[in-house]
């Protein structure tokens, strides 16, 4: 990530600075924002709240030639920190500002503390397909599952029940290169459809199989 | 010639060494010193005194930092201390008389001298050579070494070699030095012992003493200032 | 040589010659170094890359050589006999600027040197000379300037500060459902909280932690912050400029007197506390003062030991380790207090080895963490040992009670693609301290 000089999103190539931020800034367009967002752990497209914040940042950046500190930015947009962190999992500088097309040098010139925020890290090297499925099932680890569970806003996070089912699915796939039918799974793991839905809100394929790191099976 | 080497030079050495050391310590003492405590630091004056003593006698922080160097350096200094004490025998007969009064026979004294003095002379030589090799071989030491560093080591090695030679090769008799120094101190005569090893040893030794106040070897004075500073609360 | 270069040379040589007038340690260091190489074996920078110019004794020799050739008998003799220069050649000033800003001032060398030679003192002298020539690197200059003008290194106005504080109070209300106060500019308060500005504007959980401590102790109206003086960071220490350092400090002393407080309550910033306590207070820069200097961690740890707080450790389940900032551990002796706080707030606290006064520098000390012009150096050389140490613990969160350390560590994690979060000590407390029976409501964030 640190030495990447370009990135290709939806077929268009943008050039980046040494820290992975858009440079020069004129290249920015909405497709960049959408594409970058996905690499930064925002699955399912940018929502209205995302855009509200991104537009605010761009106004500050382009019109006022400044970048506010995260606390001020959140205060001005009436966002609690945890709501903000939920919108932008990789944080303010590395998340929101990056999506808004602000470059590292500018941030650093404005205020060197800006480039020091301590936010949770998202390992962006999970290569996922546009639908959010892991490109290579071997890349799976528990962190990947945790991130998806966070997307789903499950109150108790990743539980042992989740882990059991994920293990079952992965073993099945590794042995047969296929996924079990939903009924096989429910029988093997003593699950009702109701319970499955509760554990994996997005359903069987987009829920359970995706979180287990398995590829998309239409 | 005798007078030059035997009387004038030693006088110069004495003046330069004592004068130099006093000057150095005086200057250091007169300079302001800021607080620069390094923790963990002793809390009372007494504890601080103990810490500085531990540094002086056991090289405590060096032990934590580099054990190999500590081993070489500490053994070297211990041997040096033994040799230093032993040299009292060189200047006058009084130490020997005291030992005799304590019950040691001349043979006992000779053995004691051989073991502690001779032994120290050999071990210290080994240490010095190891230290020199270290300075040449270890990258981080070699790259910062200056001519002064090598000079000091080579001078010390030469002094030890000539000293050991006096003992083991020419079987030097201390009666000669007793006579010489007695004559010097009473301003009555200058009977420089007619021994090549002795003269070389004596000359090099004086060179060392003259060199000390102007070189890094005065670290033995300096550490009381620098170590005391970082341990002051 | 052009006249400008000649005057640079003159200024440098004059300044170095002046070392013979003291202070004592600087002069003694010029004369006592035995070139034993121990400092190199314990230096984090040299550990990162064993090159001659990174050897602490060699760096100090930049000045020592000049000193010796002018001030010592043997030095002068050698120069007369062998000719050559006194150690400062044309163009050397660039070397000085580069190399004196490669020492993190961590004082590890001083801890292990058999003579207690403190190369950070020599580095600071080098930087002072560079500063007197107006050649301090731009970043550092800028930070000092901004700090002297606005009272904080962010250049934030009192209005911005107020918004930030209001925001934090809303955050705490959101977390706990009750009002927890952060008083600002309250005259007559007892405690004057001075954090690094980053702990308010960018990493605010440290400040909310302190606010919660005061709240639980019933001291919610006995403390205050200042909308003008809310940044303990003092870059005059790093540029070697005593004048700037004292001027910056004076702003805070004056503010403290104005507010009539009794305790200068320093936040989680190593060099801020060191300057305030070990330099200002202990050597009495401003004479008798109506207040004493205390660190927030001492205060909190004391109360934890008295049993004043309750914690819900399950809020911090991930493995946590503590990085001793050099200024706190080696220069101020504050080592146990942060551990008391972390052990009380976290489920799985682990130590790094070595630690406390023997800990390794994060690699961003001496103000280096603010300099992105030397990012590669910090990431690959000066921070190398620290990275190894942290990885060894298996921790997922590194607590560091120092803004500069946090910046450096955060960049290390990003650069080396490590999934480890970085934050302060009171942050952990803020997440798990129980107020009216429960700890803060937060989303499950592992970082």
Coordinates of C-alpha atoms in Angstrom, one line a residue, chain A residues 1-3 19 21 69-72 74-76 78-82 85-86 93-94 98 104 108-123 125 143 146 150 153 157, chain C residues 139 142-143 153-154 160 163-164 167 170-171 174 197-205 235 370 372 375 403-404 406-407 410-411 414-415 417-420 422 441-447:
Chain A
X1 CA 0.0 0.0 0.0
X2 CA 2.8 2.4 0.9
X3 CA 4.5 2.3 -2.5
X19 CA 1.2 7.0 0.7
X21 CA -3.5 9.1 -1.7
X69 CA -9.2 17.8 12.5
X70 CA -11.4 14.8 13.0
X71 CA -13.1 16.1 16.1
X72 CA -14.1 19.3 14.4
X74 CA -17.4 15.2 13.3
X75 CA -18.7 18.1 15.4
X76 CA -19.7 20.1 12.3
X78 CA -23.2 16.1 14.0
X79 CA -21.6 12.7 14.0
X80 CA -20.6 10.8 17.1
X81 CA -17.1 9.3 16.8
X82 CA -18.4 5.7 16.8
X85 CA -15.9 5.0 12.7
X86 CA -18.8 2.9 11.5
X93 CA -7.3 10.5 7.5
X94 CA -6.8 7.1 6.0
X98 CA -8.5 9.4 1.2
X104 CA -1.1 13.3 2.0
X108 CA 0.6 17.2 6.4
X109 CA 1.2 20.8 5.4
X110 CA -2.1 21.9 7.0
X111 CA -1.5 20.2 10.3
X112 CA 1.1 17.5 11.0
X113 CA -1.0 16.0 13.7
X114 CA -3.6 15.1 11.1
X115 CA -1.4 12.4 9.8
X116 CA -1.1 10.8 13.1
X117 CA -4.6 9.7 14.1
X118 CA -4.8 6.4 15.8
X119 CA -7.7 4.5 14.2
X120 CA -8.5 0.9 13.8
X121 CA -6.7 -0.6 10.9
X122 CA -8.3 -2.5 8.1
X123 CA -6.1 -4.9 6.3
X125 CA -5.1 -6.6 1.2
X143 CA -10.3 -11.0 11.0
X146 CA -15.0 -10.1 12.1
X150 CA -19.2 -5.6 11.9
X153 CA -23.9 -4.8 13.1
X157 CA -20.1 -9.9 17.1
Chain C
X139 CA 9.1 21.2 9.9
X142 CA 7.2 25.7 11.7
X143 CA 6.0 23.8 14.7
X153 CA 1.3 23.0 18.0
X154 CA -1.9 22.6 16.0
X160 CA -11.9 25.4 17.6
X163 CA -16.0 23.1 19.6
X164 CA -13.7 20.1 20.2
X167 CA -18.0 17.5 21.0
X170 CA -21.4 15.0 23.8
X171 CA -19.4 11.9 23.2
X174 CA -23.5 9.3 24.4
X197 CA -3.1 18.9 21.7
X198 CA -3.4 15.7 19.8
X199 CA -5.1 14.2 22.9
X200 CA -8.0 16.7 22.4
X201 CA -8.3 17.1 18.7
X202 CA -7.2 13.8 17.1
X203 CA -7.0 11.1 19.8
X204 CA -9.6 12.4 22.3
X205 CA -10.2 9.2 24.4
X235 CA 9.5 21.8 20.4
X370 CA 7.1 15.1 13.3
X372 CA 8.0 13.1 7.4
X375 CA 9.9 8.8 7.1
X403 CA 1.8 11.9 21.3
X404 CA 5.1 11.7 19.4
X406 CA 1.9 7.4 19.1
X407 CA 2.5 9.1 15.8
X410 CA 1.0 4.4 14.1
X411 CA 3.1 5.1 11.1
X414 CA 0.8 1.2 8.7
X415 CA 4.1 1.1 6.9
X417 CA 1.2 -3.5 7.5
X418 CA 0.7 -4.7 11.0
X419 CA -2.8 -5.0 12.3
X420 CA -2.0 -3.4 15.7
X422 CA -2.0 2.4 18.9
X441 CA -21.4 2.0 25.4
X442 CA -19.3 1.6 22.4
X443 CA -19.5 -0.4 19.2
X444 CA -17.2 -3.4 19.3
X445 CA -14.0 -1.9 18.0
X446 CA -10.9 -3.8 18.4
X447 CA -8.7 -0.8 17.9

